[in-house]
Structure formats: C-alpha cells, structure tokens
N, CA and C of each residue as an Amber inpcrd file, in Angstrom:
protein
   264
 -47.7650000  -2.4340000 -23.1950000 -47.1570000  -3.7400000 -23.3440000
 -46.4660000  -4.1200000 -22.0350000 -46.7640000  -5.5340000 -21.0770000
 -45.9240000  -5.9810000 -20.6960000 -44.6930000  -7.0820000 -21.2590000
 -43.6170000  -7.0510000 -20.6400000 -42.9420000  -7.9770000 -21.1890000
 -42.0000000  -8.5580000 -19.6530000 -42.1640000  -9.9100000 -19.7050000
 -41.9200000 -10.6960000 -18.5250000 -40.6810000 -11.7830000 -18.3370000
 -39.8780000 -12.0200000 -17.8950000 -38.6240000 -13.0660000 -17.8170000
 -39.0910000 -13.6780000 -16.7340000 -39.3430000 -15.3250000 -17.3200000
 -39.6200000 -16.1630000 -16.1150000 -38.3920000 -16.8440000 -16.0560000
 -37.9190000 -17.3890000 -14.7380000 -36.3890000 -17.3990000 -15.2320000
 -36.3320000 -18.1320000 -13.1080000 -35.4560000 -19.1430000 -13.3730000
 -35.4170000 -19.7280000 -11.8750000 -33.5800000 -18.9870000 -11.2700000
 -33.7340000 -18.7600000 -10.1660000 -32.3070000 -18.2810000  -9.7830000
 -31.4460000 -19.2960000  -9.5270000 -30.7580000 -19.1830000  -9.7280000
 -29.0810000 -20.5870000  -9.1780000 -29.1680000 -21.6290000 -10.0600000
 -29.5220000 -21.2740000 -11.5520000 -29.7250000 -22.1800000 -12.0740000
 -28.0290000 -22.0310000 -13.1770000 -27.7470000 -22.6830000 -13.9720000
 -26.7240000 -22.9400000 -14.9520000 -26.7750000 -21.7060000 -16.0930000
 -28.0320000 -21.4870000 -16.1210000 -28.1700000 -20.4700000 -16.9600000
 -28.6610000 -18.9080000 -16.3950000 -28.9490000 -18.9140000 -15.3690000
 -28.8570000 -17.5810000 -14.0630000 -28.0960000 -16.9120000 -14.6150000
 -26.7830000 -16.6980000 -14.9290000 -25.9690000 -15.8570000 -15.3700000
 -26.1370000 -15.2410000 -16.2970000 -26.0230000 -16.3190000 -17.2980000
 -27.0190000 -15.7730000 -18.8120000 -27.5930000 -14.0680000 -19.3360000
 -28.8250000 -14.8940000 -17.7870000 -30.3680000 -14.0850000 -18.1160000
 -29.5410000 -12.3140000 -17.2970000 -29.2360000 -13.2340000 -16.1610000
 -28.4060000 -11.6560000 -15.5860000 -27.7710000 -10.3990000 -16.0860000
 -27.2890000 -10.8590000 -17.0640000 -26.0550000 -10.2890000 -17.8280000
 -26.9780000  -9.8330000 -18.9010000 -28.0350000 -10.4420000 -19.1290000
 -28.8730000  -9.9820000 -20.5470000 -30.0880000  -8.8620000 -20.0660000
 -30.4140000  -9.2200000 -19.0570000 -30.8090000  -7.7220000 -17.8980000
 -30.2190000  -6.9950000 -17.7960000 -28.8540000  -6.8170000 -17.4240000
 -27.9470000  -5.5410000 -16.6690000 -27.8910000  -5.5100000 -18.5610000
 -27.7060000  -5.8230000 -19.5530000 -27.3250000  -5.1370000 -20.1150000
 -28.6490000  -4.1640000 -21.0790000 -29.7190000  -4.9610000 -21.3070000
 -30.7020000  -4.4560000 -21.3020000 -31.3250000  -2.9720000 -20.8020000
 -31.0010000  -3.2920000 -19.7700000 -30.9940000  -1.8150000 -18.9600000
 -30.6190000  -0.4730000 -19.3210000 -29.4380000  -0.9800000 -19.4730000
 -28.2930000  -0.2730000 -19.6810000 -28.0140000   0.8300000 -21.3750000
 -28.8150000  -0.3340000 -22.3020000 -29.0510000   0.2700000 -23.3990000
 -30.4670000   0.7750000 -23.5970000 -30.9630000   0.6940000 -22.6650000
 -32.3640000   1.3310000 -23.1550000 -33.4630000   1.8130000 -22.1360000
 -32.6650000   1.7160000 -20.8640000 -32.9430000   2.4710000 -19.9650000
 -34.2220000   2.0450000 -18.7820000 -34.6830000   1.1740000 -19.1920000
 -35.8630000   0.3320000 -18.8310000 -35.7160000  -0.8910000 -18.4330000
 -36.6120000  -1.1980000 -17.2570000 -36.2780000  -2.7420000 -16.8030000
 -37.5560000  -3.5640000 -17.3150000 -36.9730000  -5.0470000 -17.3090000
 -38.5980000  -5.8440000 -17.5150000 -38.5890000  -6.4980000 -16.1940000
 -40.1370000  -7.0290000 -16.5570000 -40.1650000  -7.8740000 -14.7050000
 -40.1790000  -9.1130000 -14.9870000 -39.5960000  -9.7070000 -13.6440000
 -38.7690000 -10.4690000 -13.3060000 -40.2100000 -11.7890000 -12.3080000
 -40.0270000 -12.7780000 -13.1410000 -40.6370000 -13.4700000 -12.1330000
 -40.0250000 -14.9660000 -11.9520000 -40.4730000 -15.6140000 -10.7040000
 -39.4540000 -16.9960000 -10.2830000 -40.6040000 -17.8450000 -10.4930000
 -40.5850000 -18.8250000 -11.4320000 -41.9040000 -19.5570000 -11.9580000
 -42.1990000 -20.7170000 -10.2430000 -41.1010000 -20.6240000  -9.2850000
 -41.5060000 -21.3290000  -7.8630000 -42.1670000 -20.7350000  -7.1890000
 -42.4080000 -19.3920000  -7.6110000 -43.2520000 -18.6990000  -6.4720000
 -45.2900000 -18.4940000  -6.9440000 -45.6640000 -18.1600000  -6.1580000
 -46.8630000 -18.3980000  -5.7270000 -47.3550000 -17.9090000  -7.2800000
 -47.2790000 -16.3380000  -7.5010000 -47.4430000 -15.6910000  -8.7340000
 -46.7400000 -15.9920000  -9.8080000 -45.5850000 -16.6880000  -9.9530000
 -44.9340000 -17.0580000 -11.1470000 -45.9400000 -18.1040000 -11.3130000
 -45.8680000 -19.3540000 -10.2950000 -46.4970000 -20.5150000 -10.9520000
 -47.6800000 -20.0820000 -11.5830000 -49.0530000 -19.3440000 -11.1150000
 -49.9330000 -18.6950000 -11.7680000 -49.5970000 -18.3550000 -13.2810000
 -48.4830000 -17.5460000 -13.0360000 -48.6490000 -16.8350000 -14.3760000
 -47.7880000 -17.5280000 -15.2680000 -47.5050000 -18.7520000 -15.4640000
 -46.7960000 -19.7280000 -15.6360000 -47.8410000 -20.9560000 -16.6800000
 -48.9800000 -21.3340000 -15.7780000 -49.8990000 -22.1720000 -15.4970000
 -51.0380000 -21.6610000 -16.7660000 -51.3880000 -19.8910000 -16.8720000
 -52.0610000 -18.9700000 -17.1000000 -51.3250000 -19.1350000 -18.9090000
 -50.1710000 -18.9400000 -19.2380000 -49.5680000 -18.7570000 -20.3960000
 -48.7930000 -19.8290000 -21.0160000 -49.0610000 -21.2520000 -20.4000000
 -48.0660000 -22.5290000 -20.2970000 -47.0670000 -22.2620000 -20.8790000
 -46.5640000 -21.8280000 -19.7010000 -44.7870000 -21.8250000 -19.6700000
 -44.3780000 -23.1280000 -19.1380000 -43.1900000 -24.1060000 -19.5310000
 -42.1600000 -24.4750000 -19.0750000 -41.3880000 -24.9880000 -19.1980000
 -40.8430000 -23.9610000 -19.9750000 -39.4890000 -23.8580000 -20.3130000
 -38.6160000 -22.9510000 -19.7740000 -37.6310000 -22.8260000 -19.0330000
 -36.9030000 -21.9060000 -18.8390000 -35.2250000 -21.4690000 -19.0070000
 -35.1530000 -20.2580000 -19.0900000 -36.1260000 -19.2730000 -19.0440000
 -36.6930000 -18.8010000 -20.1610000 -37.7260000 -18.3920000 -19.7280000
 -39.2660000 -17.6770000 -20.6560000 -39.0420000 -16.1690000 -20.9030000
 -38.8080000 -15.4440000 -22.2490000 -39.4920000 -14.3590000 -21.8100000
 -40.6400000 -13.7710000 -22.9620000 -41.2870000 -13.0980000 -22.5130000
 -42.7170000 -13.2410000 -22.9640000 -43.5890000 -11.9090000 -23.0060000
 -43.5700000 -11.4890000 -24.3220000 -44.4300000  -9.8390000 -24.7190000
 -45.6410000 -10.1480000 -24.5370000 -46.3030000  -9.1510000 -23.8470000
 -47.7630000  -9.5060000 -23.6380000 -48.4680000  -8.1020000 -24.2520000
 -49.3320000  -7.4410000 -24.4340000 -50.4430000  -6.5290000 -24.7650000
 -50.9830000  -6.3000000 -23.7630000 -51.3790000  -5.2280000 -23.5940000
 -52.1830000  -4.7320000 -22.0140000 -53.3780000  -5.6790000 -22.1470000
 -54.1650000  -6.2660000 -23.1710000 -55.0620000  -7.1360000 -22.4720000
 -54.6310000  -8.3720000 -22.3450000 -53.3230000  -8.6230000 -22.4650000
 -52.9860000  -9.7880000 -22.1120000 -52.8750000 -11.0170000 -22.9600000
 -52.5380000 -10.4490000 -24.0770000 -52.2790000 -11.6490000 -25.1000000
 -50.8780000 -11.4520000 -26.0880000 -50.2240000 -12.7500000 -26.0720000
 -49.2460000 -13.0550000 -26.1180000 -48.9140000 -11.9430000 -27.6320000
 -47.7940000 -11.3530000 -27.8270000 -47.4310000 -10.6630000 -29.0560000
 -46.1520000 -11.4580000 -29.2120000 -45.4110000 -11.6950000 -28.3110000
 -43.9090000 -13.0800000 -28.7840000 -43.3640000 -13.2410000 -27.3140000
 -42.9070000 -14.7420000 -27.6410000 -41.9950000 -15.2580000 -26.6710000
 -40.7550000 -16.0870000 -27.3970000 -39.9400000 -16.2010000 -26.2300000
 -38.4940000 -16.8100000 -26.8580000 -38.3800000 -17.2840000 -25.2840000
 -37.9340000 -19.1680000 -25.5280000 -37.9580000 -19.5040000 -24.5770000
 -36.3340000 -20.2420000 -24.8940000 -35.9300000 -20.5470000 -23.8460000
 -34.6300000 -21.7410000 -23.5120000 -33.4680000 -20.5150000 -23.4520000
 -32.5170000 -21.1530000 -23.8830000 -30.9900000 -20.3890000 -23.2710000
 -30.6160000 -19.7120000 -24.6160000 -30.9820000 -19.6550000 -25.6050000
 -31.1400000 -18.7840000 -26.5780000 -31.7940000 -18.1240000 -26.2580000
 -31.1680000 -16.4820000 -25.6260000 -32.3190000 -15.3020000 -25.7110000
 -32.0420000 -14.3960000 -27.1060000 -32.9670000 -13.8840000 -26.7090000
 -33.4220000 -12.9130000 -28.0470000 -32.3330000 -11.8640000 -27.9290000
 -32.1970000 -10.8720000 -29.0140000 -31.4960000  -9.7700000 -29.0060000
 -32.2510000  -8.7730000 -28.1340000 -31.3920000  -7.6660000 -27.5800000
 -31.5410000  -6.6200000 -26.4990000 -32.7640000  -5.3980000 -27.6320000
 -32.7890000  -5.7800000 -29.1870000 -33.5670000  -4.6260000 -29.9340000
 -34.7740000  -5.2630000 -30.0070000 -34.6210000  -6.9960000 -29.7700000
 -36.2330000  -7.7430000 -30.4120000 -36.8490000  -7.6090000 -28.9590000
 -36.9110000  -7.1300000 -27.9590000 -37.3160000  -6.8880000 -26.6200000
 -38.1440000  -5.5930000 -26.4580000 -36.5210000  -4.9460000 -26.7630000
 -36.7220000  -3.2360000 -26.5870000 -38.1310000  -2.8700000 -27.2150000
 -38.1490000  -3.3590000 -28.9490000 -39.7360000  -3.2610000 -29.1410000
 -40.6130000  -3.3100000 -28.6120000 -41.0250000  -4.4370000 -27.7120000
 -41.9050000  -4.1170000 -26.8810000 -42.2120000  -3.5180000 -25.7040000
 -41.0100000  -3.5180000 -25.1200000 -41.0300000  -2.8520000 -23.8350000
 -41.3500000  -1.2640000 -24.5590000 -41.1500000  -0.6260000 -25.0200000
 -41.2700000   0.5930000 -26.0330000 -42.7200000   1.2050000 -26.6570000
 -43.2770000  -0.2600000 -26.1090000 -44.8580000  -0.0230000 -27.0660000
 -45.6970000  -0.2260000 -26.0220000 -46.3810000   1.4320000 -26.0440000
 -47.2420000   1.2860000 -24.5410000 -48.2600000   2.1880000 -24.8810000
C-alpha cells in the first residue's frame, strides 16, 4: 500500500497537516510521502487521481487504485491511516 499527502506549503492549513505528520510518526513509527501538487510530479499525480482539493491524502494499492481518500482540512484520524500504511 501506498499512502500519499498532497498538501501545498505556506498555506493556512500547513500547520495542520504538519502536526498530523510529526504526530503520525511518532505513534506508529512510519512516515507517508509527501507531495507539493506545484511540482512537476505532484501535478502528475494530481492530474492522474483528480485531486483538487487540498490537502489530499490518499491510500492507494500497489497497483494503484484508490482504497480511500479524505480530502480538505478535516483530516482523518492517525488509526484510519495507520491501516494502510500497515498493509503491504
């Protein structure tokens, strides 16, 4: 499973997502990746999963199909994540 945070920096809600990373981490030992939907590969993978809303974050399946997303400034809980990051 991947699982992805599309998420723009210096934004109002930057902090948010920050704080929901470091803490993420922190309980479960694992990071997710991080992409800036302005950059070359975000917009792709952006474009690829029509994202835009942010921030996005978004369980994928190794072949690449969506298992859940939760988009806007309501994020998900640190356990509805962990699931997937967990499932590999």
């Amino acid at each position: 499973m991947r699982v992805v945070v599309v998420t723009k920096p210096e934004t109002d809600y930057a902090r948010s997502v920050e704080i929901f990373l470091n803490d993420f981490k922190r309980q479960t030992g694992k990071e997710v990746e991080i992409l800036d939907p302005d950059s070359l590969a975000g917009g792709t993978f952006c474009q690829s999963y029509d994202i835009v809303e942010y921030p996005t974050i978004i369980a994928l399946s190794n072949d690449g199909q969506v298992q859940n997303s939760w988009r806007g400034t309501a994020l998900p809980t640190i356990s509805e994540v962990s699931y997937y990051v967990s499932q590999d």
